[in-house]
PDB file of C-alpha atoms in Angstrom:
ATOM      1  CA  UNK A   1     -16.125 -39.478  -7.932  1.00 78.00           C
ATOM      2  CA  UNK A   2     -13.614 -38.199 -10.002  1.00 81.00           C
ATOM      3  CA  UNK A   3     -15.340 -35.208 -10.882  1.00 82.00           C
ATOM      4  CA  UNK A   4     -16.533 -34.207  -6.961  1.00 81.00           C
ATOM      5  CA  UNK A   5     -12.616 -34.662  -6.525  1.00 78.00           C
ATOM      6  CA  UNK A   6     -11.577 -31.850  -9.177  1.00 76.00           C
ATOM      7  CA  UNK A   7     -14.131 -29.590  -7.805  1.00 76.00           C
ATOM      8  CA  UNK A   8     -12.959 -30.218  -4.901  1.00 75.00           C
ATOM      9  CA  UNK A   9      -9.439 -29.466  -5.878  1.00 71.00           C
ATOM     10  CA  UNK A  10     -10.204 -26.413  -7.678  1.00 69.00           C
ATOM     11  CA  UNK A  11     -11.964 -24.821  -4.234  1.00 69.00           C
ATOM     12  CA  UNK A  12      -9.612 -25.980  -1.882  1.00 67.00           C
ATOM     13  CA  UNK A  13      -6.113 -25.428  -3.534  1.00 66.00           C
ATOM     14  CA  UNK A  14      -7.846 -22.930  -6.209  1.00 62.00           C
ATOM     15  CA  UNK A  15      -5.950 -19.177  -6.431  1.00 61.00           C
ATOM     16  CA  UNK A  16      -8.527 -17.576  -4.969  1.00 68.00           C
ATOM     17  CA  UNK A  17      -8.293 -19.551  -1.477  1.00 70.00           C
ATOM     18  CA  UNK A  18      -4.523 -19.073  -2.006  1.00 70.00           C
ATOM     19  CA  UNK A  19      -4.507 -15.397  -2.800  1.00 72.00           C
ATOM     20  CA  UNK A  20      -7.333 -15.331   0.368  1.00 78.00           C
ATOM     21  CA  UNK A  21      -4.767 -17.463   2.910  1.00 77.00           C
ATOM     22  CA  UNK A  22      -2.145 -15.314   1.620  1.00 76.00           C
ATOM     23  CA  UNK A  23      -3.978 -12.260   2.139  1.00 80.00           C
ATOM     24  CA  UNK A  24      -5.091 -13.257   5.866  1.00 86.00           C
ATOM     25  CA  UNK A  25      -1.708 -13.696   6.489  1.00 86.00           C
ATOM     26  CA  UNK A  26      -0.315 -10.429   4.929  1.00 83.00           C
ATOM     27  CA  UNK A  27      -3.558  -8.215   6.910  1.00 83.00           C
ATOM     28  CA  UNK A  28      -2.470 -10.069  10.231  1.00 87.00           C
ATOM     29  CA  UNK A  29       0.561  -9.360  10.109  1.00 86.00           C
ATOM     30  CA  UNK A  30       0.049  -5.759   9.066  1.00 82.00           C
ATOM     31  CA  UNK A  31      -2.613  -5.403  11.758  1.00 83.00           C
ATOM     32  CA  UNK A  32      -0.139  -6.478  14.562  1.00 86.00           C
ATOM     33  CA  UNK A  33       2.592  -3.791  12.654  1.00 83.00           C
ATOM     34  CA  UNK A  34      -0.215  -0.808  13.153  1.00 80.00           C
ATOM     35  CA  UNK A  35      -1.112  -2.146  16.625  1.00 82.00           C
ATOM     36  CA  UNK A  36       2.765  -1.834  17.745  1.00 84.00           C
ATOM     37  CA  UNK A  37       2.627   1.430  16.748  1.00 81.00           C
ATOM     38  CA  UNK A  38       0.344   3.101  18.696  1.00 78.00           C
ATOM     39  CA  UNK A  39       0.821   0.942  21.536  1.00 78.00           C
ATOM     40  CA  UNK A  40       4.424   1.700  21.714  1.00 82.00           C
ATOM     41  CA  UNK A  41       4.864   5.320  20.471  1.00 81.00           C
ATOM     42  CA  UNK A  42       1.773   7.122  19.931  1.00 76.00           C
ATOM     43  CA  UNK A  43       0.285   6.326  23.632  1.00 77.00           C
ATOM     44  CA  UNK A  44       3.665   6.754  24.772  1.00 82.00           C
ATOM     45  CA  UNK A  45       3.646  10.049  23.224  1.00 82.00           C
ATOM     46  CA  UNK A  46       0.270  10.723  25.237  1.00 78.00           C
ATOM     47  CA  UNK A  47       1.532   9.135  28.472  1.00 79.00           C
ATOM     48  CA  UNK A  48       4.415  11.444  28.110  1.00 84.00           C
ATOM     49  CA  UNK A  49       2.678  14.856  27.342  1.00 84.00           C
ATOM     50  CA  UNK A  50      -0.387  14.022  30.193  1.00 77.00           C
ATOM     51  CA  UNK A  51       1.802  12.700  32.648  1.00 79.00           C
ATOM     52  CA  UNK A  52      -0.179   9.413  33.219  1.00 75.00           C
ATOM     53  CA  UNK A  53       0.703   5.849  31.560  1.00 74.00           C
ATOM     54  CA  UNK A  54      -3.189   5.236  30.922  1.00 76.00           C
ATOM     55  CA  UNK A  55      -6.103   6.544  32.623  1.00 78.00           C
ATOM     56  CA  UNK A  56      -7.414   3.005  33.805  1.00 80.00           C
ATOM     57  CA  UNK A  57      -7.598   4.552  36.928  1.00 82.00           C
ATOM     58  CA  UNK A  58     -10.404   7.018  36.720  1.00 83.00           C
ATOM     59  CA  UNK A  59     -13.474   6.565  37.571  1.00 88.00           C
ATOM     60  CA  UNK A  60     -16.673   7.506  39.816  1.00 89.00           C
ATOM     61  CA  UNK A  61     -18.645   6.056  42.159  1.00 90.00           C
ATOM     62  CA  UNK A  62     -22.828   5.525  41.902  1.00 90.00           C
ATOM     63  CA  UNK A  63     -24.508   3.779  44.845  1.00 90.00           C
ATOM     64  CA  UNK A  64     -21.132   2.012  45.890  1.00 89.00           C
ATOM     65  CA  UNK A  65     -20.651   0.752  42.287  1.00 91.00           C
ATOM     66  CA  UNK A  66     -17.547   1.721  40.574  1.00 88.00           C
ATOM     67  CA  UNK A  67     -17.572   3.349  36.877  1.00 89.00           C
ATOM     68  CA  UNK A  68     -14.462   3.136  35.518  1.00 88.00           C
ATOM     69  CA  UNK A  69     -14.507   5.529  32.614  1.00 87.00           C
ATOM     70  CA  UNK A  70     -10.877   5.759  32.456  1.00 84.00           C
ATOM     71  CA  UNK A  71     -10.839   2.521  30.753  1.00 86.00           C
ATOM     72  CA  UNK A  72     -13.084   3.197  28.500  1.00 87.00           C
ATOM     73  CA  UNK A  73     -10.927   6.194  27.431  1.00 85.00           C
ATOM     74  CA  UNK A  74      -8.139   4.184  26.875  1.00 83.00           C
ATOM     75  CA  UNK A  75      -9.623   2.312  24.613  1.00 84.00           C
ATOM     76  CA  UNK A  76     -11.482   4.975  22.264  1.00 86.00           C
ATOM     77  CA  UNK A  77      -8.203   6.696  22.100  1.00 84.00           C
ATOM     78  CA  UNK A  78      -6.507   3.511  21.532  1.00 81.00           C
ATOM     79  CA  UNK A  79      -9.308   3.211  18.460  1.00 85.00           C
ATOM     80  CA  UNK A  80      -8.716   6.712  17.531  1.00 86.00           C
ATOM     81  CA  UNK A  81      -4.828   6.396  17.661  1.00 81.00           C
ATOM     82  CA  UNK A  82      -5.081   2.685  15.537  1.00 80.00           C
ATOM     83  CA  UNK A  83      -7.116   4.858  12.930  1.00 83.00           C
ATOM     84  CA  UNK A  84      -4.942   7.788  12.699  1.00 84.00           C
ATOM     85  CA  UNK A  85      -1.865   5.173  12.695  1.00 79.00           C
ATOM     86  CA  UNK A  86      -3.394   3.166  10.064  1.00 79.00           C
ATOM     87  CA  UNK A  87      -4.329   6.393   7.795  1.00 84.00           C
ATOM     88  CA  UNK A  88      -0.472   7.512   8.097  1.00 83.00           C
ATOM     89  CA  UNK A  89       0.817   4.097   7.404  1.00 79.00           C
ATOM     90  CA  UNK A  90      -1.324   3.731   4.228  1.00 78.00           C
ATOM     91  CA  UNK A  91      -0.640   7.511   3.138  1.00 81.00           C
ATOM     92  CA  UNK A  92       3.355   6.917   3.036  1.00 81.00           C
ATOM     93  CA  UNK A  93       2.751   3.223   1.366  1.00 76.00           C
ATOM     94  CA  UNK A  94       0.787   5.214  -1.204  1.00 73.00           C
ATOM     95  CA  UNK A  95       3.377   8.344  -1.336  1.00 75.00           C
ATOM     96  CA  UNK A  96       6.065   5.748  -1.942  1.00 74.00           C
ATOM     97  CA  UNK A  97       4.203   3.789  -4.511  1.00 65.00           C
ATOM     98  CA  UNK A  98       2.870   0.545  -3.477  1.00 62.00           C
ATOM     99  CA  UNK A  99      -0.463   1.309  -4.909  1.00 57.00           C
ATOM    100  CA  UNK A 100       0.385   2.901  -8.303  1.00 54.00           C
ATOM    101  CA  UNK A 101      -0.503   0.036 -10.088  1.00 54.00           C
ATOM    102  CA  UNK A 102      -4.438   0.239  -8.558  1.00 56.00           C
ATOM    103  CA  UNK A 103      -6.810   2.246  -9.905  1.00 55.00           C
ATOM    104  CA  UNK A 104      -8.033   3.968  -6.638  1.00 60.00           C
ATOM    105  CA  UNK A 105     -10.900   6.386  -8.856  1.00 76.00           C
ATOM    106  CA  UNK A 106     -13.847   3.707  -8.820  1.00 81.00           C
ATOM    107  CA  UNK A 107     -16.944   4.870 -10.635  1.00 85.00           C
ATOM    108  CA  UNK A 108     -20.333   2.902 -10.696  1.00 88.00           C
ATOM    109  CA  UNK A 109     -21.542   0.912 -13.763  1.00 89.00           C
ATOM    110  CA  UNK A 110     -24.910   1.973 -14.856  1.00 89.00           C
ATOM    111  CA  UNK A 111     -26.135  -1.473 -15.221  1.00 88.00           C
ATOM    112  CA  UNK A 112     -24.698  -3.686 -12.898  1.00 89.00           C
ATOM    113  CA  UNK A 113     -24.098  -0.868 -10.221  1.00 86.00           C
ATOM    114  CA  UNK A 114     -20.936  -2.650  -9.198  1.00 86.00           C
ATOM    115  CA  UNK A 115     -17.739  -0.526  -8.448  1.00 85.00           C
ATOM    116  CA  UNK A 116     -15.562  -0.183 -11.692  1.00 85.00           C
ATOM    117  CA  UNK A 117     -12.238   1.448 -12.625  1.00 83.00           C
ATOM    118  CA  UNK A 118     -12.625   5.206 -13.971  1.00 81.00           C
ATOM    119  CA  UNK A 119     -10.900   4.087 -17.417  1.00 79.00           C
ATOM    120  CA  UNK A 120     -12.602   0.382 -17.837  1.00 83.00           C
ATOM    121  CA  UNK A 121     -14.411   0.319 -21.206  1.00 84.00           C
ATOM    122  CA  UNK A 122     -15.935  -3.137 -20.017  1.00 87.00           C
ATOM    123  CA  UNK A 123     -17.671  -3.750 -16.860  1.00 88.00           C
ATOM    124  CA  UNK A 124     -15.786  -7.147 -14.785  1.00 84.00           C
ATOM    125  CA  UNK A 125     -18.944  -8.023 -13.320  1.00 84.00           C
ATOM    126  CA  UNK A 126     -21.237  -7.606 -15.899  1.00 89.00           C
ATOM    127  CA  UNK A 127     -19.307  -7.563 -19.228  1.00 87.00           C
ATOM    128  CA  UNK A 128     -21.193  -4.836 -20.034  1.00 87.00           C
ATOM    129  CA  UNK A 129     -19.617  -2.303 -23.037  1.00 86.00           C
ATOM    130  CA  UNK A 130     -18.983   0.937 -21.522  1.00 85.00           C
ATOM    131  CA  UNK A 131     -17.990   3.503 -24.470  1.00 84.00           C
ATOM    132  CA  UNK A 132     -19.382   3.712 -27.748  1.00 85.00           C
ATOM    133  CA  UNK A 133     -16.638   2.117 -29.490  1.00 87.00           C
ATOM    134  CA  UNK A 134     -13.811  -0.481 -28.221  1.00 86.00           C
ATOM    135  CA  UNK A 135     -10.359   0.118 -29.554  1.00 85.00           C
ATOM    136  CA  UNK A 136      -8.837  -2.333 -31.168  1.00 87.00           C
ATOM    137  CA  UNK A 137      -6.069  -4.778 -28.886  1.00 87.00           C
ATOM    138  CA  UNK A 138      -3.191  -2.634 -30.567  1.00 91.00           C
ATOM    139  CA  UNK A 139      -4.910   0.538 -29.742  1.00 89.00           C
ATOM    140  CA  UNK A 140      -6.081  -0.951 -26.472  1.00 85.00           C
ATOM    141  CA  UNK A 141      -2.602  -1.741 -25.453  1.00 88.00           C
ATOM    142  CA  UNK A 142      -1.136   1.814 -26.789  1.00 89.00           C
ATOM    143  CA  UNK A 143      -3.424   3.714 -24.564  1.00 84.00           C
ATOM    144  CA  UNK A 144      -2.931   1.256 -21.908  1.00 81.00           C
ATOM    145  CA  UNK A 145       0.680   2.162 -21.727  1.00 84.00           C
ATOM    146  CA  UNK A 146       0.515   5.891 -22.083  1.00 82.00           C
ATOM    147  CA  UNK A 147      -1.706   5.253 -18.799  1.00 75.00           C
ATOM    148  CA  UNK A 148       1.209   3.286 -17.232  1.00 73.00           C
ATOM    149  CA  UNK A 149       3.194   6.249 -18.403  1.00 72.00           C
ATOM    150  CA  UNK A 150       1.543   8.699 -16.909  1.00 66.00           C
ATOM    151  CA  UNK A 151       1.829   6.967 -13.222  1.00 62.00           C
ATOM    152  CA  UNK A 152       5.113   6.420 -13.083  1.00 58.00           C
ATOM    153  CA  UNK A 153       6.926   9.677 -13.356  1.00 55.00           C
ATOM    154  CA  UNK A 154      10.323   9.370 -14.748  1.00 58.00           C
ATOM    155  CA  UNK A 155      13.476  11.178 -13.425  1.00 59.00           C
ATOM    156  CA  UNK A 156      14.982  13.638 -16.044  1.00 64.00           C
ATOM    157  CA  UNK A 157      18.063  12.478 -17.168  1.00 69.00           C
ATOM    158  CA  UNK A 158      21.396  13.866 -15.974  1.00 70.00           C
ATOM    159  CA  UNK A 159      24.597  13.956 -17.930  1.00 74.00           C
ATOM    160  CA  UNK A 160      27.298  13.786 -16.042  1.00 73.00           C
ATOM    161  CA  UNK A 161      30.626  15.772 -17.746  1.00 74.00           C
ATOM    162  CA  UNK A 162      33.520  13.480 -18.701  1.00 76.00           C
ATOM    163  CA  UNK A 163      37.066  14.189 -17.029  1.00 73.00           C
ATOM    164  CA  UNK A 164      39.202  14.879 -20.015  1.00 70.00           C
ATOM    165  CA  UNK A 165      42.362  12.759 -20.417  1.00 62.00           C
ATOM    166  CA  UNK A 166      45.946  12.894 -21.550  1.00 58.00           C
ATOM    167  CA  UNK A 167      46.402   9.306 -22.531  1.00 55.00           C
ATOM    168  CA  UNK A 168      44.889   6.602 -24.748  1.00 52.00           C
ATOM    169  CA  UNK A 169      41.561   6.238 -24.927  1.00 51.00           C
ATOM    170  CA  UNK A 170      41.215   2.963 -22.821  1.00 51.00           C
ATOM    171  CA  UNK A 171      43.308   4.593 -20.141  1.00 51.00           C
ATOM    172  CA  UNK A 172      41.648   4.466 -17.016  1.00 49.00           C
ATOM    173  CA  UNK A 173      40.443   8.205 -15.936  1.00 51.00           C
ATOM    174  CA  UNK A 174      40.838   8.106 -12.177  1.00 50.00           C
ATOM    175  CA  UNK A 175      44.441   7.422 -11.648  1.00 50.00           C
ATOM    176  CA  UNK A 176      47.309   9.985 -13.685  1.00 52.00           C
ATOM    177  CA  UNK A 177      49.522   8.038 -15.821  1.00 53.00           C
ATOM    178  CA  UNK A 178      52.647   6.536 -14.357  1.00 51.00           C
ATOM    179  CA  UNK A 179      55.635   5.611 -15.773  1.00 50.00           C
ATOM    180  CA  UNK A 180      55.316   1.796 -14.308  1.00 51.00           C
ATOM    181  CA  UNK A 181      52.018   1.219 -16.107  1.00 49.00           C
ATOM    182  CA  UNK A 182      50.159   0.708 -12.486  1.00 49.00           C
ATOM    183  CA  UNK A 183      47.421   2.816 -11.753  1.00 50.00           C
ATOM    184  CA  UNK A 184      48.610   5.525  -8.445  1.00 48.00           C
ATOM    185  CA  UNK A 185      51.917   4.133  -8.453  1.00 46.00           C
TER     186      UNK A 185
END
């Protein structure tokens, strides 16, 4: 019994079920984000250039049946607004960083077949060796931060002249020196 319970504790409060719940959570929200977006500007933005708030309204008429292909419209360019939406959304997250620390280059593992970082020397799903040699952890680790390095471009530094003074050296530089002692007085 005790052992059905720790499986059972490992499945149900595991961190993969976590990271899953917590992913749900994170895509739902982030789905109803994308959603509000085309709903409320870019079919706005199409409402405003055709002149009509949707095009529900269209349709024909076959043997006193109605087709309403106006509705079906609205929704493929609903689809084809959520897409475009989606694909901006993801290209600024990406311009501004949030994915820097992902490999996005995925090549396939000649044994396995399974989808595998550009730079992994070890296939994850079938521990397969994937250069000739593996470095050593130090070396490992060394190339693993000039990698690191490499995505996270670094600002030059600026230096930023010093206003010379006339008094001591612990003189504050803003204010002239006064004959009270008070800085501006």
């Amino acid at each position: 019994m005790r052992k059905l319970w720790a499986e059972f504790k490992a499945i149900a409060i595991g961190g993969s079920v976590l990271d899953l719940a917590l992913g749900f959570i994170i895509g739902t929200a982030f789905a109803t984000l994308i959603q509000s977006f085309v709903t409320n500007l870019f079919l706005q933005a199409v409402a405003a250039i055709v002149g009509e708030p949707d095009f529900k309204n269209l349709a024909f008429t076959v043997h006193h049946t109605p087709i309403r292909y106006g509705t079906f419209l609205n929704d493929l360019l609903q689809f084809m607004l959520l897409a475009l939406g989606l694909f901006l959304v993801i290209k600024l997250m990406t311009l501004i960083g949030v994915e820097r620390g992902r490999s996005l280059e995925l090549r396939n593992c000649p044994y396995c077949l399974d989808r595998i970082p550009v730079a992994a020397m070890t296939c994850r799903a079938c521990g397969q060796q994937l250069v000739a040699e593996l470095p050593t952890p130090e070396e490992a680790e060394r190339l693993q931060l000039e990698r690191e390095a490499r995505k996270w471009p670094t600002l030059p530094s600026i230096t930023i002249p010093r206003r010379r003074s006339s008094g001591g050296a612990d003189q504050d530089e803003r204010y002239p020196p006064s004959e009270t002692g008070a800085p501006g007085v």
